[in-house]
Amino acid sequence: MAQKNKSVGLGMKHGVRKFLLFLLAAFVFALPIFAADTINAEITARNGMVASAQPLASAAGLEILMAGGNAIDAAIAAAFALGVVEPNATGLGGEGMMVIYLAENKTTIAIDYRSMAPLADMSKIKFGSEGHVAVAVPGTVAGLCTALKDYGTKSLAEVMAPAIRYARNGFIVSETLAQTIADRFDPISRNEALLQILAPEGLPLQTGDIFKNPDLAVTLEKIAAGGPDVFYKGDIADAIAQDMAKNGGFITKADLAAYRAIKREPVRGTYRGYEIVSAPPPVGGISVIEMLNMLECFDIASEQPLSPRNIHIMAEVMKRGFADNSAYVGDPDFFQIPVTGLLDKEYARSRVQEIDLNKVTTSIKAGTPDEHPSTTHLSVVDRHGNMVALTQTISGFWGACVAVPGTGIILNNEMQNWSSRGPNSYAPGKRMRTTIAPTIIAKDGNPFVTMGTPGAGRIISTMVILTVNLIDFDMGVQEAIESPRFYARDTEKLLSLESRIPKETQEWLKSIGYSIKEYPPFDLFFGGAQAILVDPKTGIMHGGADPRRDGAVFGF
Amino acid sequence: MIYRYSSTKRFLAIVCFMLLGILPIFAQYSVPSTLVASFERPGFMTSAGQTSDAAIVKVLANTRLKLGLEYDIAAKPETIANAKTLVLVLGVSNKGLGAAGLSIEQEIERVQSIVAEALKNNTRIISIHTGGTARRGEASNQVIELCVPASDVVIVVEGGNNDGFFTSLCEENNVFLVQVPSIAEAGNVLKSLFEAQ
């Protein structure tokens, strides 16, 4: 009996010891997951990673990485796929901007594939947000094909294969996508071709339905086989031009044939010792850097990330940055933009002199620097260290609510984005300004973050918040993305914020003069960011995707 | 002791279980005969809250089911004055409010005024809710609480009643509730309520 007890005792002690060791191991390995309370897990990988606004698009990019493609191949694959599986936000009828880091020669390039006003004089036209008149010449096909041709390693047919499959076989409609269809169903129902795509049985596609776009599959196959000329000069161009002519639109075959993607030098700045490389005008990267320059004048990290003082300072900075964006940013081929002035640290210091830490500024004008963006985003890193930050759009969700019959192509409504005067005023052939700001962050010359977000006017402010979260507060990439957001600009009285910002903080902000508009805890009004961070010490990639949209990160 | 059921009894038991299983389905969709084909024309549809669901219900009602309802997402009392039946599509949408240039306070005032106009004119009211529970925020609930008590019947797609909100509200106000699995079925119920054209 004693022996039995002894053996039982030993067994128990041994069992308990093993159990405790297991608990300890589980706790240690689980630490990275539980260190921050996030909805999505932060994904890690060593060989390649794709973060995009839709799981199928991320899967498309990963498929190409695993087949030996580089980051550019994977980004192009994911971008074409996004056009199928997030058709409300991007597609062949849209445009975008990407920033590429090439590890081999340590260079960074931006590809501007923003849409362009038709060459006809439309100065007497009142631009709205719907219909054929709202459509600008799309740049997606040119931009993606240029990037692949010059920096990729795979063929167009290979990288477009996943997108073609999704268009032909269909995919399951998410709640997010179904809601965008419901929200815009009125204008959607006014275009027969678009209605056929989004309401094939008379009622809009619902969550859980299978969304197929066989016409788009055929269009993608034509481009895969024939290259971008099929879109800009061939029978797809014919279809677009005919639909335009029939419906009072202005885009002609000549406009399409004249379109080019443009390689530009990214804008560069620094923030607390980190290099910030972002998309140049006519998009928002310059304003992200200007705002970070202003923020650098404050010791943000001395308080909690969402302290009342920090929110106030960042809101004041956002308003000044937006004022300058409106006053100075436009198409650089049509307007002399004071890039150096806007990026100058001294200029930023002069702008923040006006900020009162205890009172909101109610009226903000643009400064005087010397010299003189319904959207989606993806980030890709490959095992060689190449990085892509790519943001593309059709402007508003569902763009102009117009589809080109027989092609599956949904057209942008970028012509609504002109300003009545200033650097972003309309001119034939000009590219309109937008806020998109795909960005790469580097330290000591080594890029380690690629990130971006959709979100219309909130893109710039969200990019600033993400940068501060990563650099000032050393958050993990998923935590940085999920952290509560807010937004202020010069033309709006309200400070918009997510309801997770504490009530006491909101009360303090009201006490110094803010009027607040509260949004739900995670609202896609503030964008849907995706980011990948490569740990400089270990080389491990950490990916984050935004639960505000359907974001997903895949890696291997 | 082995108790054997006769094959007849076994058959009857199976049939009963089957009936019990499908009865709830009939009960959910069934509309009392007093309501079927009892709603007169002309009918007018508007939103209560500027929900985008109104555009979908309009397509369902008029394009698919050919009910011929007049429609204005932001109808005022004077536009519904001649309607014999008012169809309210319930739900507050911030985007919709923005597009209509209305604050939530103004929209609530508008909804109150059209409900009051309908009651004054003995216009019967059908309320429809097609959205989910997750999207149904405080403002939507406020508008729903305005409309349901004045309604003759409420049609709800079941995803929007997971919390029993409509069930309680209809019970408290003695309003008939029809719960359906889909927007398409909501349309079928709506059609059954109107008199033949």
PDB file of N, CA and C in Angstrom, chain B residues 104-174:
ATOM      1  N   ILE B 104     -30.311  63.816 -37.468  1.00  0.00           N
ATOM      2  CA  ILE B 104     -31.168  62.753 -36.925  1.00  0.00           C
ATOM      3  C   ILE B 104     -32.410  63.374 -36.270  1.00  0.00           C
ATOM      4  N   GLU B 105     -32.212  64.538 -35.670  1.00  0.00           N
ATOM      5  CA  GLU B 105     -33.356  65.208 -35.031  1.00  0.00           C
ATOM      6  C   GLU B 105     -34.401  65.592 -36.078  1.00  0.00           C
ATOM      7  N   GLN B 106     -33.917  66.093 -37.219  1.00  0.00           N
ATOM      8  CA  GLN B 106     -34.845  66.477 -38.291  1.00  0.00           C
ATOM      9  C   GLN B 106     -35.549  65.257 -38.866  1.00  0.00           C
ATOM     10  N   GLU B 107     -34.819  64.156 -38.974  1.00  0.00           N
ATOM     11  CA  GLU B 107     -35.418  62.943 -39.522  1.00  0.00           C
ATOM     12  C   GLU B 107     -36.488  62.404 -38.570  1.00  0.00           C
ATOM     13  N   ILE B 108     -36.214  62.424 -37.281  1.00  0.00           N
ATOM     14  CA  ILE B 108     -37.206  61.962 -36.313  1.00  0.00           C
ATOM     15  C   ILE B 108     -38.455  62.832 -36.395  1.00  0.00           C
ATOM     16  N   GLU B 109     -38.242  64.109 -36.548  1.00  0.00           N
ATOM     17  CA  GLU B 109     -39.384  65.034 -36.676  1.00  0.00           C
ATOM     18  C   GLU B 109     -40.182  64.705 -37.943  1.00  0.00           C
ATOM     19  N   ARG B 110     -39.472  64.412 -39.027  1.00  0.00           N
ATOM     20  CA  ARG B 110     -40.148  64.066 -40.294  1.00  0.00           C
ATOM     21  C   ARG B 110     -40.957  62.789 -40.113  1.00  0.00           C
ATOM     22  N   VAL B 111     -40.364  61.794 -39.500  1.00  0.00           N
ATOM     23  CA  VAL B 111     -41.066  60.516 -39.314  1.00  0.00           C
ATOM     24  C   VAL B 111     -42.301  60.725 -38.435  1.00  0.00           C
ATOM     25  N   GLN B 112     -42.134  61.488 -37.377  1.00  0.00           N
ATOM     26  CA  GLN B 112     -43.289  61.776 -36.499  1.00  0.00           C
ATOM     27  C   GLN B 112     -44.410  62.440 -37.293  1.00  0.00           C
ATOM     28  N   SER B 113     -44.023  63.357 -38.160  1.00  0.00           N
ATOM     29  CA  SER B 113     -45.055  64.125 -38.880  1.00  0.00           C
ATOM     30  C   SER B 113     -45.769  63.248 -39.918  1.00  0.00           C
ATOM     31  N   ILE B 114     -45.053  62.343 -40.580  1.00  0.00           N
ATOM     32  CA  ILE B 114     -45.754  61.511 -41.567  1.00  0.00           C
ATOM     33  C   ILE B 114     -46.600  60.447 -40.880  1.00  0.00           C
ATOM     34  N   VAL B 115     -46.145  59.944 -39.743  1.00  0.00           N
ATOM     35  CA  VAL B 115     -46.979  58.990 -38.994  1.00  0.00           C
ATOM     36  C   VAL B 115     -48.252  59.695 -38.512  1.00  0.00           C
ATOM     37  N   ALA B 116     -48.085  60.915 -38.021  1.00  0.00           N
ATOM     38  CA  ALA B 116     -49.244  61.677 -37.556  1.00  0.00           C
ATOM     39  C   ALA B 116     -50.224  61.941 -38.702  1.00  0.00           C
ATOM     40  N   GLU B 117     -49.676  62.277 -39.861  1.00  0.00           N
ATOM     41  CA  GLU B 117     -50.524  62.528 -41.037  1.00  0.00           C
ATOM     42  C   GLU B 117     -51.285  61.264 -41.434  1.00  0.00           C
ATOM     43  N   ALA B 118     -50.575  60.142 -41.404  1.00  0.00           N
ATOM     44  CA  ALA B 118     -51.214  58.869 -41.770  1.00  0.00           C
ATOM     45  C   ALA B 118     -52.354  58.553 -40.801  1.00  0.00           C
ATOM     46  N   LEU B 119     -52.109  58.729 -39.519  1.00  0.00           N
ATOM     47  CA  LEU B 119     -53.147  58.409 -38.523  1.00  0.00           C
ATOM     48  C   LEU B 119     -54.335  59.351 -38.691  1.00  0.00           C
ATOM     49  N   LYS B 120     -54.054  60.597 -38.972  1.00  0.00           N
ATOM     50  CA  LYS B 120     -55.121  61.595 -39.138  1.00  0.00           C
ATOM     51  C   LYS B 120     -56.027  61.216 -40.311  1.00  0.00           C
ATOM     52  N   ASN B 121     -55.423  60.676 -41.364  1.00  0.00           N
ATOM     53  CA  ASN B 121     -56.158  60.349 -42.593  1.00  0.00           C
ATOM     54  C   ASN B 121     -56.663  58.908 -42.611  1.00  0.00           C
ATOM     55  N   ASN B 122     -56.509  58.212 -41.497  1.00  0.00           N
ATOM     56  CA  ASN B 122     -56.858  56.780 -41.444  1.00  0.00           C
ATOM     57  C   ASN B 122     -56.104  55.966 -42.480  1.00  0.00           C
ATOM     58  N   THR B 123     -54.910  56.391 -42.788  1.00  0.00           N
ATOM     59  CA  THR B 123     -54.031  55.629 -43.680  1.00  0.00           C
ATOM     60  C   THR B 123     -53.427  54.485 -42.875  1.00  0.00           C
ATOM     61  N   ARG B 124     -53.528  53.276 -43.412  1.00  0.00           N
ATOM     62  CA  ARG B 124     -52.963  52.142 -42.674  1.00  0.00           C
ATOM     63  C   ARG B 124     -51.456  52.063 -42.927  1.00  0.00           C
ATOM     64  N   ILE B 125     -50.767  51.530 -41.941  1.00  0.00           N
ATOM     65  CA  ILE B 125     -49.295  51.559 -42.009  1.00  0.00           C
ATOM     66  C   ILE B 125     -48.725  50.146 -41.946  1.00  0.00           C
ATOM     67  N   ILE B 126     -47.822  49.864 -42.890  1.00  0.00           N
ATOM     68  CA  ILE B 126     -47.026  48.626 -42.863  1.00  0.00           C
ATOM     69  C   ILE B 126     -45.573  49.049 -42.623  1.00  0.00           C
ATOM     70  N   SER B 127     -44.962  48.524 -41.581  1.00  0.00           N
ATOM     71  CA  SER B 127     -43.544  48.809 -41.338  1.00  0.00           C
ATOM     72  C   SER B 127     -42.713  47.599 -41.721  1.00  0.00           C
ATOM     73  N   ILE B 128     -41.582  47.858 -42.386  1.00  0.00           N
ATOM     74  CA  ILE B 128     -40.698  46.764 -42.813  1.00  0.00           C
ATOM     75  C   ILE B 128     -39.287  47.042 -42.313  1.00  0.00           C
ATOM     76  N   HIS B 129     -38.664  46.010 -41.767  1.00  0.00           N
ATOM     77  CA  HIS B 129     -37.252  46.128 -41.358  1.00  0.00           C
ATOM     78  C   HIS B 129     -36.485  44.972 -41.972  1.00  0.00           C
ATOM     79  N   THR B 130     -35.472  45.282 -42.799  1.00  0.00           N
ATOM     80  CA  THR B 130     -34.742  44.215 -43.495  1.00  0.00           C
ATOM     81  C   THR B 130     -33.287  44.106 -43.058  1.00  0.00           C
ATOM     82  N   GLY B 131     -32.831  45.015 -42.218  1.00  0.00           N
ATOM     83  CA  GLY B 131     -31.423  44.989 -41.814  1.00  0.00           C
ATOM     84  C   GLY B 131     -31.184  44.012 -40.673  1.00  0.00           C
ATOM     85  N   GLY B 132     -29.930  43.846 -40.302  1.00  0.00           N
ATOM     86  CA  GLY B 132     -29.570  42.938 -39.226  1.00  0.00           C
ATOM     87  C   GLY B 132     -29.583  43.629 -37.867  1.00  0.00           C
ATOM     88  N   THR B 133     -29.454  42.821 -36.808  1.00  0.00           N
ATOM     89  CA  THR B 133     -29.457  43.389 -35.453  1.00  0.00           C
ATOM     90  C   THR B 133     -28.212  44.219 -35.203  1.00  0.00           C
ATOM     91  N   ALA B 134     -27.080  43.751 -35.751  1.00  0.00           N
ATOM     92  CA  ALA B 134     -25.809  44.426 -35.484  1.00  0.00           C
ATOM     93  C   ALA B 134     -25.824  45.872 -35.962  1.00  0.00           C
ATOM     94  N   ARG B 135     -26.499  46.106 -37.098  1.00  0.00           N
ATOM     95  CA  ARG B 135     -26.516  47.465 -37.660  1.00  0.00           C
ATOM     96  C   ARG B 135     -27.568  48.340 -37.001  1.00  0.00           C
ATOM     97  N   ARG B 136     -28.437  47.733 -36.222  1.00  0.00           N
ATOM     98  CA  ARG B 136     -29.589  48.467 -35.673  1.00  0.00           C
ATOM     99  C   ARG B 136     -29.143  49.181 -34.414  1.00  0.00           C
ATOM    100  N   GLY B 137     -28.717  50.441 -34.564  1.00  0.00           N
ATOM    101  CA  GLY B 137     -28.198  51.172 -33.405  1.00  0.00           C
ATOM    102  C   GLY B 137     -29.312  51.872 -32.652  1.00  0.00           C
ATOM    103  N   GLU B 138     -28.884  52.739 -31.719  1.00  0.00           N
ATOM    104  CA  GLU B 138     -29.848  53.441 -30.864  1.00  0.00           C
ATOM    105  C   GLU B 138     -30.803  54.306 -31.660  1.00  0.00           C
ATOM    106  N   ALA B 139     -30.258  55.000 -32.654  1.00  0.00           N
ATOM    107  CA  ALA B 139     -31.093  55.906 -33.454  1.00  0.00           C
ATOM    108  C   ALA B 139     -32.146  55.103 -34.212  1.00  0.00           C
ATOM    109  N   SER B 140     -31.750  53.965 -34.766  1.00  0.00           N
ATOM    110  CA  SER B 140     -32.718  53.116 -35.472  1.00  0.00           C
ATOM    111  C   SER B 140     -33.806  52.662 -34.511  1.00  0.00           C
ATOM    112  N   ASN B 141     -33.414  52.233 -33.310  1.00  0.00           N
ATOM    113  CA  ASN B 141     -34.397  51.768 -32.327  1.00  0.00           C
ATOM    114  C   ASN B 141     -35.390  52.883 -31.993  1.00  0.00           C
ATOM    115  N   GLN B 142     -34.867  54.101 -31.913  1.00  0.00           N
ATOM    116  CA  GLN B 142     -35.736  55.239 -31.593  1.00  0.00           C
ATOM    117  C   GLN B 142     -36.801  55.418 -32.671  1.00  0.00           C
ATOM    118  N   VAL B 143     -36.373  55.316 -33.918  1.00  0.00           N
ATOM    119  CA  VAL B 143     -37.304  55.482 -35.040  1.00  0.00           C
ATOM    120  C   VAL B 143     -38.288  54.308 -35.088  1.00  0.00           C
ATOM    121  N   ILE B 144     -37.791  53.117 -34.823  1.00  0.00           N
ATOM    122  CA  ILE B 144     -38.649  51.932 -34.820  1.00  0.00           C
ATOM    123  C   ILE B 144     -39.731  52.071 -33.751  1.00  0.00           C
ATOM    124  N   GLU B 145     -39.332  52.579 -32.598  1.00  0.00           N
ATOM    125  CA  GLU B 145     -40.295  52.751 -31.501  1.00  0.00           C
ATOM    126  C   GLU B 145     -41.352  53.795 -31.837  1.00  0.00           C
ATOM    127  N   LEU B 146     -41.036  54.677 -32.774  1.00  0.00           N
ATOM    128  CA  LEU B 146     -42.024  55.667 -33.231  1.00  0.00           C
ATOM    129  C   LEU B 146     -43.041  55.024 -34.173  1.00  0.00           C
ATOM    130  N   CYS B 147     -42.535  54.124 -34.999  1.00  0.00           N
ATOM    131  CA  CYS B 147     -43.362  53.614 -36.114  1.00  0.00           C
ATOM    132  C   CYS B 147     -44.179  52.388 -35.745  1.00  0.00           C
ATOM    133  N   VAL B 148     -43.608  51.490 -34.971  1.00  0.00           N
ATOM    134  CA  VAL B 148     -44.283  50.210 -34.713  1.00  0.00           C
ATOM    135  C   VAL B 148     -45.648  50.396 -34.032  1.00  0.00           C
ATOM    136  N   PRO B 149     -45.733  51.204 -33.000  1.00  0.00           N
ATOM    137  CA  PRO B 149     -47.044  51.332 -32.338  1.00  0.00           C
ATOM    138  C   PRO B 149     -48.147  51.845 -33.260  1.00  0.00           C
ATOM    139  N   ALA B 150     -47.750  52.589 -34.294  1.00  0.00           N
ATOM    140  CA  ALA B 150     -48.753  53.138 -35.211  1.00  0.00           C
ATOM    141  C   ALA B 150     -49.047  52.196 -36.369  1.00  0.00           C
ATOM    142  N   SER B 151     -48.327  51.076 -36.434  1.00  0.00           N
ATOM    143  CA  SER B 151     -48.425  50.195 -37.595  1.00  0.00           C
ATOM    144  C   SER B 151     -49.559  49.194 -37.439  1.00  0.00           C
ATOM    145  N   ASP B 152     -50.072  48.757 -38.597  1.00  0.00           N
ATOM    146  CA  ASP B 152     -51.070  47.692 -38.597  1.00  0.00           C
ATOM    147  C   ASP B 152     -50.381  46.335 -38.669  1.00  0.00           C
ATOM    148  N   VAL B 153     -49.243  46.299 -39.284  1.00  0.00           N
ATOM    149  CA  VAL B 153     -48.470  45.056 -39.347  1.00  0.00           C
ATOM    150  C   VAL B 153     -46.999  45.419 -39.523  1.00  0.00           C
ATOM    151  N   VAL B 154     -46.138  44.604 -38.957  1.00  0.00           N
ATOM    152  CA  VAL B 154     -44.693  44.808 -39.076  1.00  0.00           C
ATOM    153  C   VAL B 154     -44.088  43.557 -39.708  1.00  0.00           C
ATOM    154  N   ILE B 155     -43.298  43.763 -40.758  1.00  0.00           N
ATOM    155  CA  ILE B 155     -42.593  42.653 -41.416  1.00  0.00           C
ATOM    156  C   ILE B 155     -41.114  42.798 -41.095  1.00  0.00           C
ATOM    157  N   VAL B 156     -40.506  41.741 -40.559  1.00  0.00           N
ATOM    158  CA  VAL B 156     -39.106  41.817 -40.143  1.00  0.00           C
ATOM    159  C   VAL B 156     -38.333  40.638 -40.721  1.00  0.00           C
ATOM    160  N   VAL B 157     -37.202  40.918 -41.344  1.00  0.00           N
ATOM    161  CA  VAL B 157     -36.297  39.835 -41.726  1.00  0.00           C
ATOM    162  C   VAL B 157     -35.631  39.374 -40.437  1.00  0.00           C
ATOM    163  N   GLU B 158     -35.635  38.042 -40.219  1.00  0.00           N
ATOM    164  CA  GLU B 158     -35.364  37.517 -38.875  1.00  0.00           C
ATOM    165  C   GLU B 158     -34.011  37.928 -38.308  1.00  0.00           C
ATOM    166  N   GLY B 159     -33.021  38.169 -39.161  1.00  0.00           N
ATOM    167  CA  GLY B 159     -31.713  38.603 -38.662  1.00  0.00           C
ATOM    168  C   GLY B 159     -31.774  39.903 -37.881  1.00  0.00           C
ATOM    169  N   GLY B 160     -32.816  40.671 -38.068  1.00  0.00           N
ATOM    170  CA  GLY B 160     -32.929  41.955 -37.383  1.00  0.00           C
ATOM    171  C   GLY B 160     -33.697  41.866 -36.073  1.00  0.00           C
ATOM    172  N   ASN B 161     -34.095  40.641 -35.694  1.00  0.00           N
ATOM    173  CA  ASN B 161     -34.893  40.480 -34.477  1.00  0.00           C
ATOM    174  C   ASN B 161     -34.274  39.452 -33.542  1.00  0.00           C
ATOM    175  N   ASN B 162     -32.962  39.240 -33.698  1.00  0.00           N
ATOM    176  CA  ASN B 162     -32.292  38.233 -32.863  1.00  0.00           C
ATOM    177  C   ASN B 162     -32.412  38.539 -31.387  1.00  0.00           C
ATOM    178  N   ASP B 163     -32.524  39.822 -31.056  1.00  0.00           N
ATOM    179  CA  ASP B 163     -32.618  40.198 -29.643  1.00  0.00           C
ATOM    180  C   ASP B 163     -34.066  40.304 -29.178  1.00  0.00           C
ATOM    181  N   GLY B 164     -35.015  39.943 -30.035  1.00  0.00           N
ATOM    182  CA  GLY B 164     -36.425  39.974 -29.639  1.00  0.00           C
ATOM    183  C   GLY B 164     -37.010  41.363 -29.534  1.00  0.00           C
ATOM    184  N   PHE B 165     -36.280  42.347 -30.042  1.00  0.00           N
ATOM    185  CA  PHE B 165     -36.714  43.734 -29.903  1.00  0.00           C
ATOM    186  C   PHE B 165     -38.076  43.959 -30.555  1.00  0.00           C
ATOM    187  N   PHE B 166     -38.215  43.491 -31.781  1.00  0.00           N
ATOM    188  CA  PHE B 166     -39.484  43.681 -32.487  1.00  0.00           C
ATOM    189  C   PHE B 166     -40.596  42.862 -31.842  1.00  0.00           C
ATOM    190  N   THR B 167     -40.247  41.654 -31.391  1.00  0.00           N
ATOM    191  CA  THR B 167     -41.261  40.799 -30.763  1.00  0.00           C
ATOM    192  C   THR B 167     -41.878  41.509 -29.559  1.00  0.00           C
ATOM    193  N   SER B 168     -41.001  42.035 -28.665  1.00  0.00           N
ATOM    194  CA  SER B 168     -41.522  42.710 -27.457  1.00  0.00           C
ATOM    195  C   SER B 168     -42.330  43.937 -27.822  1.00  0.00           C
ATOM    196  N   LEU B 169     -41.778  44.713 -28.754  1.00  0.00           N
ATOM    197  CA  LEU B 169     -42.433  45.977 -29.109  1.00  0.00           C
ATOM    198  C   LEU B 169     -43.804  45.720 -29.728  1.00  0.00           C
ATOM    199  N   CYS B 170     -43.893  44.703 -30.563  1.00  0.00           N
ATOM    200  CA  CYS B 170     -45.177  44.390 -31.206  1.00  0.00           C
ATOM    201  C   CYS B 170     -46.162  43.843 -30.189  1.00  0.00           C
ATOM    202  N   GLU B 171     -45.660  43.019 -29.276  1.00  0.00           N
ATOM    203  CA  GLU B 171     -46.564  42.467 -28.247  1.00  0.00           C
ATOM    204  C   GLU B 171     -47.117  43.582 -27.361  1.00  0.00           C
ATOM    205  N   GLU B 172     -46.229  44.489 -26.960  1.00  0.00           N
ATOM    206  CA  GLU B 172     -46.664  45.588 -26.073  1.00  0.00           C
ATOM    207  C   GLU B 172     -47.725  46.445 -26.738  1.00  0.00           C
ATOM    208  N   ASN B 173     -47.641  46.571 -28.062  1.00  0.00           N
ATOM    209  CA  ASN B 173     -48.530  47.484 -28.771  1.00  0.00           C
ATOM    210  C   ASN B 173     -49.608  46.772 -29.581  1.00  0.00           C
ATOM    211  N   ASN B 174     -49.678  45.461 -29.379  1.00  0.00           N
ATOM    212  CA  ASN B 174     -50.712  44.675 -30.051  1.00  0.00           C
ATOM    213  C   ASN B 174     -50.674  44.858 -31.573  1.00  0.00           C
TER     214      ASN B 174
END
